[in-house]
Amino acid sequence: MTSSTQRPEDENLGLGSNLLYGLQHVLTMYGGIVAVPLIVGQAAGLTPADIGLLIAASLFVGGAATLLQTIGLPFFGCQLPLVQGVSFASVATIVAIVGANGGEGGLPVVFGAVIGAGAIGLLITPIFSKITKFFPPLVTGIVITTIGLTLMPVAARWAMGGNSEAADFGSMANIGLAAFTLATVLLLSKVGSATLSRLSILLAMVIGTLVAVAFGMADFSKVSEGPVLAFPAPLHFGMPVFELAAIISMLIVVMVILVETSADILAVGDIIDTKVDSKRLGNGLRADMIASVVAPLFGSFTQSAFAQNVGLVAVTGVKSRYVVATGGLILVTLGLLPIMGRVIAAVPTSVLGGAGIVLFGTVAASGIRTLAKVDYRNNMNLVIVATSIGFGMIPIATPSFYHHFPAWFETIFHSGISSAAIMAILLNLLFNHFTTGNSDQQSVFVAGTERSLRYRDIAALHDGDHFIGGKLYDAQGNEVPLQDEDDHPPKVRTAKSATATSKERAEVTS
């Protein structure tokens, strides 16, 4: 391929630059990729050594999935600079399945659910583009917001010490260490460079751990127990167990992951100015799903693209997929070092709690940002958001709410994410797709927002402008052209002032 036709992502910067920028990608997502096995391992009551194996497996599989996505094989991989790793979207559902199946004994059920849901996701990728309309920002925003909210109790328990049976659970020392870690995250985000800001959570965990060591609140004595170098042992936690209810719960998560990965693929294609057609999108989604199917065999979970690394591509301007592939090799190497996982597993739980407040809160904030794109005018979207999030909070506020329901029902709805997603999908279909029977008299919950206007919407109006039959005319009766926000206007008139008079506002709303 000649340089004139070379795709921007095919540029090879050389070994040195690939290593440097690849390491930057790894550091950007490292805190996120190790958080998931930490949460799951503690929820399952695993030993530090086994948690270390979960972490190593997540690093290894994430690196392999990144290589598949960036280098590609026939039908698999979009060949774009996308970093893959264990998805945060599945955490709440995994924890719910683990809790419903007796801690560590629930891990085989989780692995079976991930394999089953991933296989279904792999099968539906050819038709996924036809059903994405059922997962608009309204639905995905609700799901992502709920993911963050359902994880906040985890952060709170971590901040208190993690083990509710321990004598120092909830002590001032534990909560103080969590507060110090949180303050360090915020301080690094405010006063640090762009690089320090992106690494603020990881660096705060390191600093918090050093403080814990100084005060005798950290125990690294078990780090040396186990091999330094080892290949992730397949099926270390047992053969996968396939339960229909657990698979259904995980399938909801997989659908959300497919939507998120689609958005990430399209976003990075736009950032680096390269063509992303339906074939390339499908290859990227299949890479996601096949990685998710294989991951449980090594002790990891659902895989997806990391959005923060898409942002890093935009910030640095480095478009090469070989840079990210090098990052994938670094992750694979780290995955072959279980001692690294044991070091991370030994980080004091209170330190994780302080970092988790920001980490999980960021997930919720991302969902809120997505919901901000939703149109709430003259529709029932506000009610859909309110009902779905409220429904999703029920099992979080009262975990025993579904105890008297059938076991399969409890498995699905005990997860706040599954509850919110199912409600959001059904209500979106009911009010926005099956519109027959919708009342033209809107609910009192949304009626108050029907006539709300912003000053910037009317700042360009002139005295005497008025609407007749949906068209805008000036004082002389000449029609004023209107255009959508995405269109280029034929001519923009200069506003007389930055604000509109009460007379103008009255004429607009009349």
PDB file of N, CA and C in Angstrom, residues 90-173:
ATOM      1  N   SER A  90     -20.549  -5.044  33.378  1.00  0.00           N
ATOM      2  CA  SER A  90     -21.020  -6.338  33.881  1.00  0.00           C
ATOM      3  C   SER A  90     -20.851  -6.502  35.383  1.00  0.00           C
ATOM      4  N   VAL A  91     -20.183  -5.549  36.057  1.00  0.00           N
ATOM      5  CA  VAL A  91     -19.810  -5.750  37.456  1.00  0.00           C
ATOM      6  C   VAL A  91     -21.020  -5.988  38.349  1.00  0.00           C
ATOM      7  N   ALA A  92     -22.011  -5.114  38.267  1.00  0.00           N
ATOM      8  CA  ALA A  92     -23.166  -5.223  39.152  1.00  0.00           C
ATOM      9  C   ALA A  92     -23.886  -6.557  38.956  1.00  0.00           C
ATOM     10  N   THR A  93     -24.037  -6.969  37.715  1.00  0.00           N
ATOM     11  CA  THR A  93     -24.702  -8.242  37.429  1.00  0.00           C
ATOM     12  C   THR A  93     -23.872  -9.417  37.948  1.00  0.00           C
ATOM     13  N   ILE A  94     -22.562  -9.362  37.760  1.00  0.00           N
ATOM     14  CA  ILE A  94     -21.690 -10.437  38.256  1.00  0.00           C
ATOM     15  C   ILE A  94     -21.788 -10.546  39.770  1.00  0.00           C
ATOM     16  N   VAL A  95     -21.720  -9.400  40.460  1.00  0.00           N
ATOM     17  CA  VAL A  95     -21.807  -9.416  41.920  1.00  0.00           C
ATOM     18  C   VAL A  95     -23.149  -9.980  42.372  1.00  0.00           C
ATOM     19  N   ALA A  96     -24.223  -9.636  41.661  1.00  0.00           N
ATOM     20  CA  ALA A  96     -25.549 -10.158  42.015  1.00  0.00           C
ATOM     21  C   ALA A  96     -25.602 -11.674  41.833  1.00  0.00           C
ATOM     22  N   ILE A  97     -25.033 -12.186  40.742  1.00  0.00           N
ATOM     23  CA  ILE A  97     -25.030 -13.633  40.503  1.00  0.00           C
ATOM     24  C   ILE A  97     -24.180 -14.341  41.552  1.00  0.00           C
ATOM     25  N   VAL A  98     -23.023 -13.772  41.882  1.00  0.00           N
ATOM     26  CA  VAL A  98     -22.156 -14.361  42.908  1.00  0.00           C
ATOM     27  C   VAL A  98     -22.884 -14.420  44.248  1.00  0.00           C
ATOM     28  N   GLY A  99     -23.551 -13.318  44.597  1.00  0.00           N
ATOM     29  CA  GLY A  99     -24.272 -13.276  45.867  1.00  0.00           C
ATOM     30  C   GLY A  99     -25.411 -14.263  45.938  1.00  0.00           C
ATOM     31  N   ALA A 100     -26.074 -14.468  44.800  1.00  0.00           N
ATOM     32  CA  ALA A 100     -27.218 -15.387  44.774  1.00  0.00           C
ATOM     33  C   ALA A 100     -26.801 -16.851  44.768  1.00  0.00           C
ATOM     34  N   ASN A 101     -25.509 -17.111  44.534  1.00  0.00           N
ATOM     35  CA  ASN A 101     -25.046 -18.495  44.430  1.00  0.00           C
ATOM     36  C   ASN A 101     -23.952 -18.827  45.433  1.00  0.00           C
ATOM     37  N   GLY A 102     -23.935 -18.109  46.548  1.00  0.00           N
ATOM     38  CA  GLY A 102     -23.057 -18.493  47.652  1.00  0.00           C
ATOM     39  C   GLY A 102     -21.603 -18.141  47.495  1.00  0.00           C
ATOM     40  N   GLY A 103     -21.305 -16.909  47.070  1.00  0.00           N
ATOM     41  CA  GLY A 103     -19.924 -16.449  47.048  1.00  0.00           C
ATOM     42  C   GLY A 103     -19.080 -17.139  46.011  1.00  0.00           C
ATOM     43  N   GLU A 104     -17.964 -17.751  46.449  1.00  0.00           N
ATOM     44  CA  GLU A 104     -17.029 -18.359  45.502  1.00  0.00           C
ATOM     45  C   GLU A 104     -17.703 -19.415  44.645  1.00  0.00           C
ATOM     46  N   GLY A 105     -18.690 -20.094  45.193  1.00  0.00           N
ATOM     47  CA  GLY A 105     -19.408 -21.093  44.412  1.00  0.00           C
ATOM     48  C   GLY A 105     -20.210 -20.502  43.274  1.00  0.00           C
ATOM     49  N   GLY A 106     -20.401 -19.181  43.282  1.00  0.00           N
ATOM     50  CA  GLY A 106     -21.138 -18.529  42.203  1.00  0.00           C
ATOM     51  C   GLY A 106     -20.286 -18.190  41.005  1.00  0.00           C
ATOM     52  N   LEU A 107     -18.945 -18.265  41.129  1.00  0.00           N
ATOM     53  CA  LEU A 107     -18.087 -17.904  39.998  1.00  0.00           C
ATOM     54  C   LEU A 107     -18.307 -18.804  38.773  1.00  0.00           C
ATOM     55  N   PRO A 108     -18.438 -20.133  38.920  1.00  0.00           N
ATOM     56  CA  PRO A 108     -18.727 -20.945  37.733  1.00  0.00           C
ATOM     57  C   PRO A 108     -20.031 -20.542  37.037  1.00  0.00           C
ATOM     58  N   VAL A 109     -21.026 -20.110  37.824  1.00  0.00           N
ATOM     59  CA  VAL A 109     -22.280 -19.648  37.223  1.00  0.00           C
ATOM     60  C   VAL A 109     -22.036 -18.353  36.443  1.00  0.00           C
ATOM     61  N   VAL A 110     -21.199 -17.468  36.998  1.00  0.00           N
ATOM     62  CA  VAL A 110     -20.846 -16.230  36.298  1.00  0.00           C
ATOM     63  C   VAL A 110     -20.142 -16.551  34.986  1.00  0.00           C
ATOM     64  N   PHE A 111     -19.162 -17.440  35.032  1.00  0.00           N
ATOM     65  CA  PHE A 111     -18.428 -17.790  33.819  1.00  0.00           C
ATOM     66  C   PHE A 111     -19.350 -18.407  32.768  1.00  0.00           C
ATOM     67  N   GLY A 112     -20.268 -19.265  33.204  1.00  0.00           N
ATOM     68  CA  GLY A 112     -21.223 -19.839  32.265  1.00  0.00           C
ATOM     69  C   GLY A 112     -22.129 -18.782  31.653  1.00  0.00           C
ATOM     70  N   ALA A 113     -22.544 -17.802  32.478  1.00  0.00           N
ATOM     71  CA  ALA A 113     -23.407 -16.727  31.979  1.00  0.00           C
ATOM     72  C   ALA A 113     -22.673 -15.872  30.953  1.00  0.00           C
ATOM     73  N   VAL A 114     -21.393 -15.575  31.215  1.00  0.00           N
ATOM     74  CA  VAL A 114     -20.617 -14.766  30.275  1.00  0.00           C
ATOM     75  C   VAL A 114     -20.416 -15.506  28.956  1.00  0.00           C
ATOM     76  N   ILE A 115     -20.099 -16.790  29.036  1.00  0.00           N
ATOM     77  CA  ILE A 115     -19.912 -17.585  27.810  1.00  0.00           C
ATOM     78  C   ILE A 115     -21.210 -17.645  27.014  1.00  0.00           C
ATOM     79  N   GLY A 116     -22.324 -17.955  27.699  1.00  0.00           N
ATOM     80  CA  GLY A 116     -23.611 -18.066  27.006  1.00  0.00           C
ATOM     81  C   GLY A 116     -24.048 -16.758  26.381  1.00  0.00           C
ATOM     82  N   ALA A 117     -23.975 -15.665  27.156  1.00  0.00           N
ATOM     83  CA  ALA A 117     -24.400 -14.363  26.636  1.00  0.00           C
ATOM     84  C   ALA A 117     -23.466 -13.892  25.532  1.00  0.00           C
ATOM     85  N   GLY A 118     -22.152 -14.143  25.691  1.00  0.00           N
ATOM     86  CA  GLY A 118     -21.202 -13.753  24.650  1.00  0.00           C
ATOM     87  C   GLY A 118     -21.438 -14.502  23.350  1.00  0.00           C
ATOM     88  N   ALA A 119     -21.790 -15.784  23.459  1.00  0.00           N
ATOM     89  CA  ALA A 119     -22.068 -16.574  22.261  1.00  0.00           C
ATOM     90  C   ALA A 119     -23.298 -16.042  21.533  1.00  0.00           C
ATOM     91  N   ILE A 120     -24.319 -15.682  22.294  1.00  0.00           N
ATOM     92  CA  ILE A 120     -25.518 -15.096  21.672  1.00  0.00           C
ATOM     93  C   ILE A 120     -25.170 -13.759  21.029  1.00  0.00           C
ATOM     94  N   GLY A 121     -24.370 -12.956  21.735  1.00  0.00           N
ATOM     95  CA  GLY A 121     -23.940 -11.683  21.169  1.00  0.00           C
ATOM     96  C   GLY A 121     -23.166 -11.865  19.880  1.00  0.00           C
ATOM     97  N   LEU A 122     -22.334 -12.902  19.827  1.00  0.00           N
ATOM     98  CA  LEU A 122     -21.568 -13.197  18.612  1.00  0.00           C
ATOM     99  C   LEU A 122     -22.496 -13.549  17.456  1.00  0.00           C
ATOM    100  N   LEU A 123     -23.556 -14.299  17.756  1.00  0.00           N
ATOM    101  CA  LEU A 123     -24.483 -14.721  16.708  1.00  0.00           C
ATOM    102  C   LEU A 123     -25.319 -13.559  16.160  1.00  0.00           C
ATOM    103  N   ILE A 124     -25.613 -12.577  17.013  1.00  0.00           N
ATOM    104  CA  ILE A 124     -26.507 -11.499  16.568  1.00  0.00           C
ATOM    105  C   ILE A 124     -25.766 -10.288  16.005  1.00  0.00           C
ATOM    106  N   THR A 125     -24.428 -10.319  15.994  1.00  0.00           N
ATOM    107  CA  THR A 125     -23.713  -9.151  15.459  1.00  0.00           C
ATOM    108  C   THR A 125     -24.087  -8.808  14.019  1.00  0.00           C
ATOM    109  N   PRO A 126     -24.377  -9.802  13.140  1.00  0.00           N
ATOM    110  CA  PRO A 126     -24.754  -9.418  11.771  1.00  0.00           C
ATOM    111  C   PRO A 126     -26.043  -8.604  11.707  1.00  0.00           C
ATOM    112  N   ILE A 127     -26.941  -8.793  12.679  1.00  0.00           N
ATOM    113  CA  ILE A 127     -28.215  -8.069  12.632  1.00  0.00           C
ATOM    114  C   ILE A 127     -28.292  -6.983  13.695  1.00  0.00           C
ATOM    115  N   PHE A 128     -27.186  -6.794  14.433  1.00  0.00           N
ATOM    116  CA  PHE A 128     -27.253  -5.854  15.555  1.00  0.00           C
ATOM    117  C   PHE A 128     -27.574  -4.441  15.097  1.00  0.00           C
ATOM    118  N   SER A 129     -27.052  -4.050  13.929  1.00  0.00           N
ATOM    119  CA  SER A 129     -27.314  -2.689  13.448  1.00  0.00           C
ATOM    120  C   SER A 129     -28.793  -2.429  13.234  1.00  0.00           C
ATOM    121  N   LYS A 130     -29.565  -3.513  13.047  1.00  0.00           N
ATOM    122  CA  LYS A 130     -30.999  -3.350  12.805  1.00  0.00           C
ATOM    123  C   LYS A 130     -31.789  -3.190  14.100  1.00  0.00           C
ATOM    124  N   ILE A 131     -31.178  -3.533  15.248  1.00  0.00           N
ATOM    125  CA  ILE A 131     -31.911  -3.418  16.512  1.00  0.00           C
ATOM    126  C   ILE A 131     -31.324  -2.352  17.435  1.00  0.00           C
ATOM    127  N   THR A 132     -30.314  -1.617  16.950  1.00  0.00           N
ATOM    128  CA  THR A 132     -29.735  -0.563  17.784  1.00  0.00           C
ATOM    129  C   THR A 132     -30.735   0.549  18.076  1.00  0.00           C
ATOM    130  N   LYS A 133     -31.785   0.660  17.239  1.00  0.00           N
ATOM    131  CA  LYS A 133     -32.782   1.698  17.487  1.00  0.00           C
ATOM    132  C   LYS A 133     -33.525   1.460  18.802  1.00  0.00           C
ATOM    133  N   PHE A 134     -33.478   0.232  19.300  1.00  0.00           N
ATOM    134  CA  PHE A 134     -34.116  -0.060  20.586  1.00  0.00           C
ATOM    135  C   PHE A 134     -33.187   0.242  21.764  1.00  0.00           C
ATOM    136  N   PHE A 135     -31.981   0.720  21.456  1.00  0.00           N
ATOM    137  CA  PHE A 135     -31.010   1.084  22.504  1.00  0.00           C
ATOM    138  C   PHE A 135     -30.505   2.502  22.259  1.00  0.00           C
ATOM    139  N   PRO A 136     -31.416   3.473  22.244  1.00  0.00           N
ATOM    140  CA  PRO A 136     -31.008   4.868  22.040  1.00  0.00           C
ATOM    141  C   PRO A 136     -30.314   5.399  23.286  1.00  0.00           C
ATOM    142  N   PRO A 137     -29.797   6.637  23.245  1.00  0.00           N
ATOM    143  CA  PRO A 137     -29.173   7.229  24.441  1.00  0.00           C
ATOM    144  C   PRO A 137     -30.083   7.209  25.666  1.00  0.00           C
ATOM    145  N   LEU A 138     -31.387   7.246  25.459  1.00  0.00           N
ATOM    146  CA  LEU A 138     -32.329   7.165  26.578  1.00  0.00           C
ATOM    147  C   LEU A 138     -32.110   5.880  27.370  1.00  0.00           C
ATOM    148  N   VAL A 139     -31.984   4.752  26.672  1.00  0.00           N
ATOM    149  CA  VAL A 139     -31.828   3.454  27.328  1.00  0.00           C
ATOM    150  C   VAL A 139     -30.400   3.271  27.840  1.00  0.00           C
ATOM    151  N   THR A 140     -29.410   3.534  26.987  1.00  0.00           N
ATOM    152  CA  THR A 140     -28.022   3.323  27.410  1.00  0.00           C
ATOM    153  C   THR A 140     -27.632   4.274  28.539  1.00  0.00           C
ATOM    154  N   GLY A 141     -28.165   5.505  28.514  1.00  0.00           N
ATOM    155  CA  GLY A 141     -27.878   6.447  29.595  1.00  0.00           C
ATOM    156  C   GLY A 141     -28.420   5.970  30.926  1.00  0.00           C
ATOM    157  N   ILE A 142     -29.631   5.421  30.905  1.00  0.00           N
ATOM    158  CA  ILE A 142     -30.225   4.862  32.130  1.00  0.00           C
ATOM    159  C   ILE A 142     -29.376   3.714  32.654  1.00  0.00           C
ATOM    160  N   VAL A 143     -28.953   2.830  31.751  1.00  0.00           N
ATOM    161  CA  VAL A 143     -28.180   1.656  32.167  1.00  0.00           C
ATOM    162  C   VAL A 143     -26.838   2.074  32.753  1.00  0.00           C
ATOM    163  N   ILE A 144     -26.130   2.963  32.074  1.00  0.00           N
ATOM    164  CA  ILE A 144     -24.801   3.372  32.544  1.00  0.00           C
ATOM    165  C   ILE A 144     -24.913   4.111  33.881  1.00  0.00           C
ATOM    166  N   THR A 145     -25.916   4.968  34.013  1.00  0.00           N
ATOM    167  CA  THR A 145     -26.127   5.673  35.283  1.00  0.00           C
ATOM    168  C   THR A 145     -26.388   4.682  36.405  1.00  0.00           C
ATOM    169  N   THR A 146     -27.208   3.690  36.139  1.00  0.00           N
ATOM    170  CA  THR A 146     -27.541   2.695  37.155  1.00  0.00           C
ATOM    171  C   THR A 146     -26.324   1.864  37.530  1.00  0.00           C
ATOM    172  N   ILE A 147     -25.470   1.560  36.561  1.00  0.00           N
ATOM    173  CA  ILE A 147     -24.244   0.813  36.865  1.00  0.00           C
ATOM    174  C   ILE A 147     -23.436   1.555  37.919  1.00  0.00           C
ATOM    175  N   GLY A 148     -23.237   2.862  37.699  1.00  0.00           N
ATOM    176  CA  GLY A 148     -22.474   3.643  38.661  1.00  0.00           C
ATOM    177  C   GLY A 148     -23.137   3.712  40.022  1.00  0.00           C
ATOM    178  N   LEU A 149     -24.455   3.902  40.040  1.00  0.00           N
ATOM    179  CA  LEU A 149     -25.169   4.017  41.314  1.00  0.00           C
ATOM    180  C   LEU A 149     -25.162   2.700  42.089  1.00  0.00           C
ATOM    181  N   THR A 150     -25.301   1.581  41.383  1.00  0.00           N
ATOM    182  CA  THR A 150     -25.336   0.296  42.076  1.00  0.00           C
ATOM    183  C   THR A 150     -23.977  -0.088  42.652  1.00  0.00           C
ATOM    184  N   LEU A 151     -22.913   0.520  42.146  1.00  0.00           N
ATOM    185  CA  LEU A 151     -21.579   0.219  42.655  1.00  0.00           C
ATOM    186  C   LEU A 151     -21.187   1.095  43.839  1.00  0.00           C
ATOM    187  N   MET A 152     -21.922   2.151  44.111  1.00  0.00           N
ATOM    188  CA  MET A 152     -21.556   3.043  45.205  1.00  0.00           C
ATOM    189  C   MET A 152     -21.575   2.342  46.568  1.00  0.00           C
ATOM    190  N   PRO A 153     -22.529   1.429  46.859  1.00  0.00           N
ATOM    191  CA  PRO A 153     -22.436   0.689  48.129  1.00  0.00           C
ATOM    192  C   PRO A 153     -21.141  -0.105  48.262  1.00  0.00           C
ATOM    193  N   VAL A 154     -20.605  -0.584  47.132  1.00  0.00           N
ATOM    194  CA  VAL A 154     -19.325  -1.294  47.164  1.00  0.00           C
ATOM    195  C   VAL A 154     -18.228  -0.345  47.619  1.00  0.00           C
ATOM    196  N   ALA A 155     -18.207   0.857  47.058  1.00  0.00           N
ATOM    197  CA  ALA A 155     -17.202   1.847  47.453  1.00  0.00           C
ATOM    198  C   ALA A 155     -17.330   2.195  48.933  1.00  0.00           C
ATOM    199  N   ALA A 156     -18.555   2.308  49.418  1.00  0.00           N
ATOM    200  CA  ALA A 156     -18.771   2.650  50.828  1.00  0.00           C
ATOM    201  C   ALA A 156     -18.255   1.542  51.745  1.00  0.00           C
ATOM    202  N   ARG A 157     -18.537   0.279  51.392  1.00  0.00           N
ATOM    203  CA  ARG A 157     -18.039  -0.840  52.207  1.00  0.00           C
ATOM    204  C   ARG A 157     -16.519  -0.904  52.171  1.00  0.00           C
ATOM    205  N   TRP A 158     -15.949  -0.653  51.003  1.00  0.00           N
ATOM    206  CA  TRP A 158     -14.492  -0.620  50.906  1.00  0.00           C
ATOM    207  C   TRP A 158     -13.915   0.460  51.819  1.00  0.00           C
ATOM    208  N   ALA A 159     -14.516   1.646  51.781  1.00  0.00           N
ATOM    209  CA  ALA A 159     -14.009   2.758  52.587  1.00  0.00           C
ATOM    210  C   ALA A 159     -14.056   2.418  54.076  1.00  0.00           C
ATOM    211  N   MET A 160     -15.017   1.612  54.486  1.00  0.00           N
ATOM    212  CA  MET A 160     -15.153   1.235  55.892  1.00  0.00           C
ATOM    213  C   MET A 160     -14.204   0.102  56.288  1.00  0.00           C
ATOM    214  N   GLY A 161     -13.576  -0.523  55.287  1.00  0.00           N
ATOM    215  CA  GLY A 161     -12.619  -1.586  55.576  1.00  0.00           C
ATOM    216  C   GLY A 161     -12.874  -2.879  54.840  1.00  0.00           C
ATOM    217  N   GLY A 162     -14.063  -3.027  54.239  1.00  0.00           N
ATOM    218  CA  GLY A 162     -14.351  -4.205  53.423  1.00  0.00           C
ATOM    219  C   GLY A 162     -14.971  -5.364  54.176  1.00  0.00           C
ATOM    220  N   ASN A 163     -14.386  -5.757  55.275  1.00  0.00           N
ATOM    221  CA  ASN A 163     -14.856  -6.917  56.038  1.00  0.00           C
ATOM    222  C   ASN A 163     -15.725  -6.454  57.206  1.00  0.00           C
ATOM    223  N   SER A 164     -17.037  -6.691  57.111  1.00  0.00           N
ATOM    224  CA  SER A 164     -17.957  -6.213  58.146  1.00  0.00           C
ATOM    225  C   SER A 164     -17.778  -6.941  59.476  1.00  0.00           C
ATOM    226  N   GLU A 165     -17.069  -8.070  59.455  1.00  0.00           N
ATOM    227  CA  GLU A 165     -16.830  -8.824  60.688  1.00  0.00           C
ATOM    228  C   GLU A 165     -15.584  -8.343  61.424  1.00  0.00           C
ATOM    229  N   ALA A 166     -14.765  -7.527  60.760  1.00  0.00           N
ATOM    230  CA  ALA A 166     -13.520  -7.076  61.372  1.00  0.00           C
ATOM    231  C   ALA A 166     -13.805  -6.057  62.477  1.00  0.00           C
ATOM    232  N   ALA A 167     -12.935  -6.032  63.474  1.00  0.00           N
ATOM    233  CA  ALA A 167     -13.133  -5.130  64.609  1.00  0.00           C
ATOM    234  C   ALA A 167     -13.007  -3.669  64.216  1.00  0.00           C
ATOM    235  N   ASP A 168     -12.206  -3.375  63.175  1.00  0.00           N
ATOM    236  CA  ASP A 168     -12.002  -1.979  62.778  1.00  0.00           C
ATOM    237  C   ASP A 168     -12.898  -1.557  61.626  1.00  0.00           C
ATOM    238  N   PHE A 169     -13.925  -2.377  61.321  1.00  0.00           N
ATOM    239  CA  PHE A 169     -14.839  -2.021  60.219  1.00  0.00           C
ATOM    240  C   PHE A 169     -15.558  -0.716  60.551  1.00  0.00           C
ATOM    241  N   GLY A 170     -15.434   0.263  59.662  1.00  0.00           N
ATOM    242  CA  GLY A 170     -16.070   1.555  59.866  1.00  0.00           C
ATOM    243  C   GLY A 170     -15.323   2.473  60.812  1.00  0.00           C
ATOM    244  N   SER A 171     -14.089   2.124  61.145  1.00  0.00           N
ATOM    245  CA  SER A 171     -13.312   2.950  62.076  1.00  0.00           C
ATOM    246  C   SER A 171     -12.906   4.264  61.416  1.00  0.00           C
ATOM    247  N   MET A 172     -12.563   5.236  62.255  1.00  0.00           N
ATOM    248  CA  MET A 172     -12.115   6.524  61.747  1.00  0.00           C
ATOM    249  C   MET A 172     -10.832   6.364  60.934  1.00  0.00           C
ATOM    250  N   ALA A 173      -9.986   5.407  61.336  1.00  0.00           N
ATOM    251  CA  ALA A 173      -8.734   5.192  60.612  1.00  0.00           C
ATOM    252  C   ALA A 173      -9.011   4.734  59.182  1.00  0.00           C
TER     253      ALA A 173
END
